[in-house]
Amino acid sequence: MRVALTKGGNVSLGKQAPGLAVIRVGLGWTAGAGYDLDASALLCGADGKVGSDQNFVFFNNLRSPDGSVRHQGGSGGGADREQIEVRLAEVSAGVEKIVFAVAIYDAAQRRQSFGQVRGAYVRITDPDGGAEVARYDVAPEAGSETAMVFGELYRHGADWKFRAVGQGYAAGLAGIAADFGVDVLQPAPAAAPAPAPDPVKAALPSVPPAPPAPVPPTAAPAVPQTRPLTGSSPVTCFFDPSHGAGTTAVLWSPQWGVPRQIETCAACAQRVQTTVPPFYTPQQGYPQPVQQPGYPQQGYAQAPGQQAPGGGRRFGAGALIGAGAAGLVGGALLNEAFDDGPEVVVNNYYE
């Protein structure tokens, strides 16, 4: 005698069909054209989750790892759309219940739900004689479900019981998989959308990136400037070569001729710059002023009849003017000889 179950009701298989070792779970429905429904079974442990993805039996995994649950498809005949066989004695000890579910394939894209499915049911039969042990007619509560758990087979001590569930899922088979810990049906995480381009930046003309700033060249070490050579040897002090190189240029006024530039050592240059012109004579290595008899050393000529300082001779104005003119002419001739002629020796020093 078959037992008709209502939602939440259960039946003991040991009492209803004593000695029944193998049962067949038949699932049926009536749906319009374009509907594709698939039945599945989930073998769950004490925590209500599948031990592994292999414990999810469906059209792509037809047997459980222990072989106790086998998906038969629609080969059972009769009104059942799909059948699942359970060998109760072979179910692993870690499995506490087996959940039977039906989902509409691609329901969201096709805009389908159990609201258009009629005559859905689940039943327990004896595969040997075909006798029906229990039956539950499933009715959707909201009509928007895309997957439903029809019923479940669970352990009760040494016995097995079957309960009518009738729980719907709007998220389809993925919602059932999430509840029972199946990973293979979890939707892949959506890729983060690419940021929208800034319309203001997009309107700007493309400007190539600025080139890197040039690295300033390392300054080369300063090269000391050497003095040019005169002739075949470096220039020495004009007044005395033993003083060393002529490192300072000074303006020198000779006794006869016009002033000219010479190169001397630092000491001689200081003496030239601090001694009253016009004449210098090297004495003990340095130029010294020499008093010339009758030649004024400071200022202009004395008046006629006046004794020159130091007992020198007296000269009239005409004599002084004539001597000055002669000196200027002689100095010019001497300077021209120095500038245009070949190299000459003055005071025995190269110039």
CSV table of C-alpha atoms in Angstrom, one decimal, residues 134-322:
chain,number,residue,atom,x,y,z
A,134,ALA,CA,5.5,6.5,-1.2
A,135,ARG,CA,4.7,9.5,-3.3
A,136,TYR,CA,4.8,13.3,-3.0
A,137,ASP,CA,3.2,15.7,-5.4
A,138,VAL,CA,5.3,18.8,-5.6
A,139,ALA,CA,3.6,22.2,-5.9
A,140,PRO,CA,5.6,25.4,-6.2
A,141,GLU,CA,4.7,27.9,-3.6
A,142,ALA,CA,5.6,31.2,-5.5
A,143,GLY,CA,5.9,29.9,-9.1
A,144,SER,CA,9.2,31.8,-9.5
A,145,GLU,CA,11.4,28.9,-8.5
A,146,THR,CA,14.0,27.7,-11.1
A,147,ALA,CA,15.1,24.7,-9.0
A,148,MET,CA,13.5,22.7,-6.2
A,149,VAL,CA,14.4,20.0,-3.7
A,150,PHE,CA,11.7,17.4,-4.1
A,151,GLY,CA,12.6,15.1,-1.2
A,152,GLU,CA,15.4,13.5,0.8
A,153,LEU,CA,16.3,10.0,2.0
A,154,TYR,CA,17.9,10.0,5.5
A,155,ARG,CA,19.2,7.6,8.1
A,156,HIS,CA,17.1,7.0,11.3
A,157,GLY,CA,19.2,4.6,13.4
A,158,ALA,CA,19.4,1.4,11.4
A,159,ASP,CA,16.4,2.4,9.3
A,160,TRP,CA,16.0,4.7,6.3
A,161,LYS,CA,13.2,7.3,6.0
A,162,PHE,CA,12.0,9.4,3.2
A,163,ARG,CA,10.8,13.0,3.7
A,164,ALA,CA,8.8,15.3,1.4
A,165,VAL,CA,10.6,18.6,1.2
A,166,GLY,CA,9.3,20.9,-1.6
A,167,GLN,CA,11.8,23.7,-1.1
A,168,GLY,CA,12.3,26.1,-4.1
A,169,TYR,CA,15.4,28.1,-5.2
A,170,ALA,CA,15.1,31.2,-7.3
A,171,ALA,CA,18.9,30.9,-8.0
A,172,GLY,CA,18.5,27.6,-9.8
A,173,LEU,CA,20.9,24.7,-9.4
A,174,ALA,CA,23.7,27.0,-8.3
A,175,GLY,CA,21.6,28.0,-5.3
A,176,ILE,CA,21.2,24.3,-4.3
A,177,ALA,CA,24.9,23.7,-4.9
A,178,ALA,CA,25.8,26.7,-2.6
A,179,ASP,CA,23.6,25.3,0.2
A,180,PHE,CA,25.1,21.8,0.0
A,181,GLY,CA,28.8,22.8,-0.6
A,182,VAL,CA,29.2,21.9,-4.2
A,183,ASP,CA,32.1,23.8,-5.8
A,184,VAL,CA,31.8,22.7,-9.4
A,185,LEU,CA,28.6,24.6,-9.9
A,186,GLN,CA,29.7,27.9,-8.3
A,187,PRO,CA,29.5,30.8,-10.7
A,188,ALA,CA,32.9,32.2,-11.7
A,189,PRO,CA,33.6,35.6,-10.1
A,190,ALA,CA,32.8,38.4,-12.5
A,191,ALA,CA,35.8,40.2,-13.8
A,192,ALA,CA,36.1,43.8,-12.5
A,193,PRO,CA,34.7,46.2,-15.1
A,194,ALA,CA,37.3,48.4,-16.8
A,195,PRO,CA,37.1,52.0,-15.5
A,196,ALA,CA,35.3,54.3,-17.8
A,197,PRO,CA,37.6,56.8,-19.6
A,198,ASP,CA,37.5,60.3,-18.3
A,199,PRO,CA,35.6,62.3,-21.0
A,200,VAL,CA,37.6,65.4,-20.2
A,201,LYS,CA,41.0,63.6,-20.6
A,202,ALA,CA,39.7,61.9,-23.7
A,203,ALA,CA,39.0,65.2,-25.4
A,204,LEU,CA,42.5,66.5,-24.8
A,205,PRO,CA,45.0,66.0,-27.6
A,206,SER,CA,47.5,63.3,-27.1
A,207,VAL,CA,50.7,64.6,-25.8
A,208,PRO,CA,53.8,62.4,-25.8
A,209,PRO,CA,55.5,62.1,-22.5
A,210,ALA,CA,58.2,64.5,-21.8
A,211,PRO,CA,61.7,63.2,-22.4
A,212,PRO,CA,63.8,62.6,-19.3
A,213,ALA,CA,65.8,65.6,-18.2
A,214,PRO,CA,69.3,65.5,-19.5
A,215,VAL,CA,72.0,64.6,-17.1
A,216,PRO,CA,74.4,67.5,-16.8
A,217,PRO,CA,77.9,66.4,-17.9
A,218,THR,CA,80.5,66.1,-15.3
A,219,ALA,CA,82.7,69.1,-15.3
A,220,ALA,CA,86.2,68.3,-16.4
A,221,PRO,CA,88.9,69.3,-14.0
A,222,ALA,CA,90.4,72.7,-14.6
A,223,VAL,CA,93.6,72.5,-16.6
A,224,PRO,CA,96.2,75.0,-15.4
A,225,GLN,CA,97.2,77.5,-18.1
A,226,THR,CA,101.0,77.7,-18.7
A,227,ARG,CA,102.7,80.9,-19.7
A,228,PRO,CA,103.8,81.0,-23.4
A,229,LEU,CA,107.5,80.5,-24.0
A,230,THR,CA,109.7,83.2,-25.6
A,231,GLY,CA,112.3,81.7,-27.9
A,232,SER,CA,113.6,78.4,-26.8
A,233,SER,CA,113.3,78.8,-23.0
A,234,PRO,CA,110.8,80.2,-20.4
A,235,VAL,CA,110.8,83.9,-19.7
A,236,THR,CA,112.9,84.8,-16.7
A,237,CYS,CA,113.1,87.9,-14.6
A,238,PHE,CA,114.1,90.8,-16.8
A,239,PHE,CA,116.6,92.3,-14.3
A,240,ASP,CA,118.2,89.0,-13.1
A,241,PRO,CA,117.6,85.5,-14.5
A,242,SER,CA,118.7,84.1,-11.1
A,243,HIS,CA,115.5,85.4,-9.6
A,244,GLY,CA,113.6,82.8,-11.5
A,245,ALA,CA,110.7,83.1,-14.0
A,246,GLY,CA,109.3,86.4,-14.9
A,247,THR,CA,105.8,86.0,-13.5
A,248,THR,CA,104.6,89.6,-13.3
A,249,ALA,CA,104.2,92.1,-16.2
A,250,VAL,CA,105.1,95.7,-15.3
A,251,LEU,CA,105.6,99.0,-17.1
A,252,TRP,CA,109.3,99.9,-17.1
A,253,SER,CA,110.8,103.4,-18.0
A,254,PRO,CA,114.4,103.1,-19.2
A,255,GLN,CA,117.0,105.8,-19.0
A,256,TRP,CA,116.7,106.4,-22.8
A,257,GLY,CA,113.6,105.7,-24.7
A,258,VAL,CA,109.9,105.3,-24.0
A,259,PRO,CA,108.3,103.2,-21.3
A,260,ARG,CA,107.7,99.6,-22.2
A,261,GLN,CA,106.3,96.4,-20.6
A,262,ILE,CA,108.6,93.8,-19.2
A,263,GLU,CA,108.2,90.6,-17.2
A,264,THR,CA,110.0,90.3,-13.9
A,265,CYS,CA,109.9,88.3,-10.7
A,266,ALA,CA,107.5,89.5,-8.0
A,267,ALA,CA,110.2,91.2,-5.9
A,268,CYS,CA,111.5,93.2,-8.9
A,269,ALA,CA,108.0,94.1,-10.0
A,270,GLN,CA,107.3,95.6,-6.5
A,271,ARG,CA,110.5,97.6,-6.7
A,272,VAL,CA,109.7,98.9,-10.2
A,273,GLN,CA,106.2,100.0,-9.0
A,274,THR,CA,107.5,101.7,-5.8
A,275,THR,CA,110.6,103.5,-7.2
A,276,VAL,CA,110.4,106.8,-8.9
A,277,PRO,CA,111.3,106.6,-12.7
A,278,PRO,CA,113.0,107.0,-15.1
A,279,PHE,CA,116.0,104.8,-14.5
A,280,TYR,CA,116.8,101.5,-12.7
A,281,THR,CA,120.1,99.8,-12.4
A,282,PRO,CA,120.4,96.3,-11.2
A,283,GLN,CA,122.5,96.4,-8.0
A,284,GLN,CA,122.9,93.2,-6.0
A,285,GLY,CA,120.0,91.7,-8.0
A,286,TYR,CA,117.5,94.5,-7.7
A,287,PRO,CA,117.1,97.9,-9.5
A,288,GLN,CA,118.3,100.9,-7.5
A,289,PRO,CA,117.9,104.6,-8.3
A,290,VAL,CA,121.2,106.3,-9.2
A,291,GLN,CA,121.8,110.0,-8.8
A,292,GLN,CA,123.2,111.5,-12.0
A,293,PRO,CA,125.2,114.7,-11.7
A,294,GLY,CA,123.4,117.7,-12.9
A,295,TYR,CA,120.2,115.8,-13.8
A,296,PRO,CA,117.2,116.6,-11.7
A,297,GLN,CA,115.8,113.5,-10.1
A,298,GLN,CA,112.6,115.1,-8.9
A,299,GLY,CA,110.4,117.6,-10.7
A,300,TYR,CA,111.6,120.0,-13.3
A,301,ALA,CA,114.9,121.9,-14.0
A,302,GLN,CA,116.1,124.6,-11.5
A,303,ALA,CA,116.3,128.2,-12.3
A,304,PRO,CA,119.4,129.5,-14.0
A,305,GLY,CA,122.3,130.1,-11.5
A,306,GLN,CA,120.8,127.8,-8.9
A,307,GLN,CA,122.9,124.9,-7.7
A,308,ALA,CA,121.3,121.5,-8.4
A,309,PRO,CA,120.8,119.3,-5.4
A,310,GLY,CA,123.7,117.1,-4.5
A,311,GLY,CA,126.3,119.5,-6.1
A,312,GLY,CA,125.3,118.7,-9.7
A,313,ARG,CA,125.9,120.9,-12.7
A,314,ARG,CA,123.4,123.6,-13.6
A,315,PHE,CA,121.7,123.6,-17.1
A,316,GLY,CA,119.7,126.2,-18.8
A,317,ALA,CA,116.2,125.7,-20.1
A,318,GLY,CA,117.3,125.5,-23.7
A,319,ALA,CA,119.8,122.8,-23.0
A,320,LEU,CA,117.2,120.8,-21.1
A,321,ILE,CA,114.7,121.1,-23.9
A,322,GLY,CA,117.3,120.0,-26.5
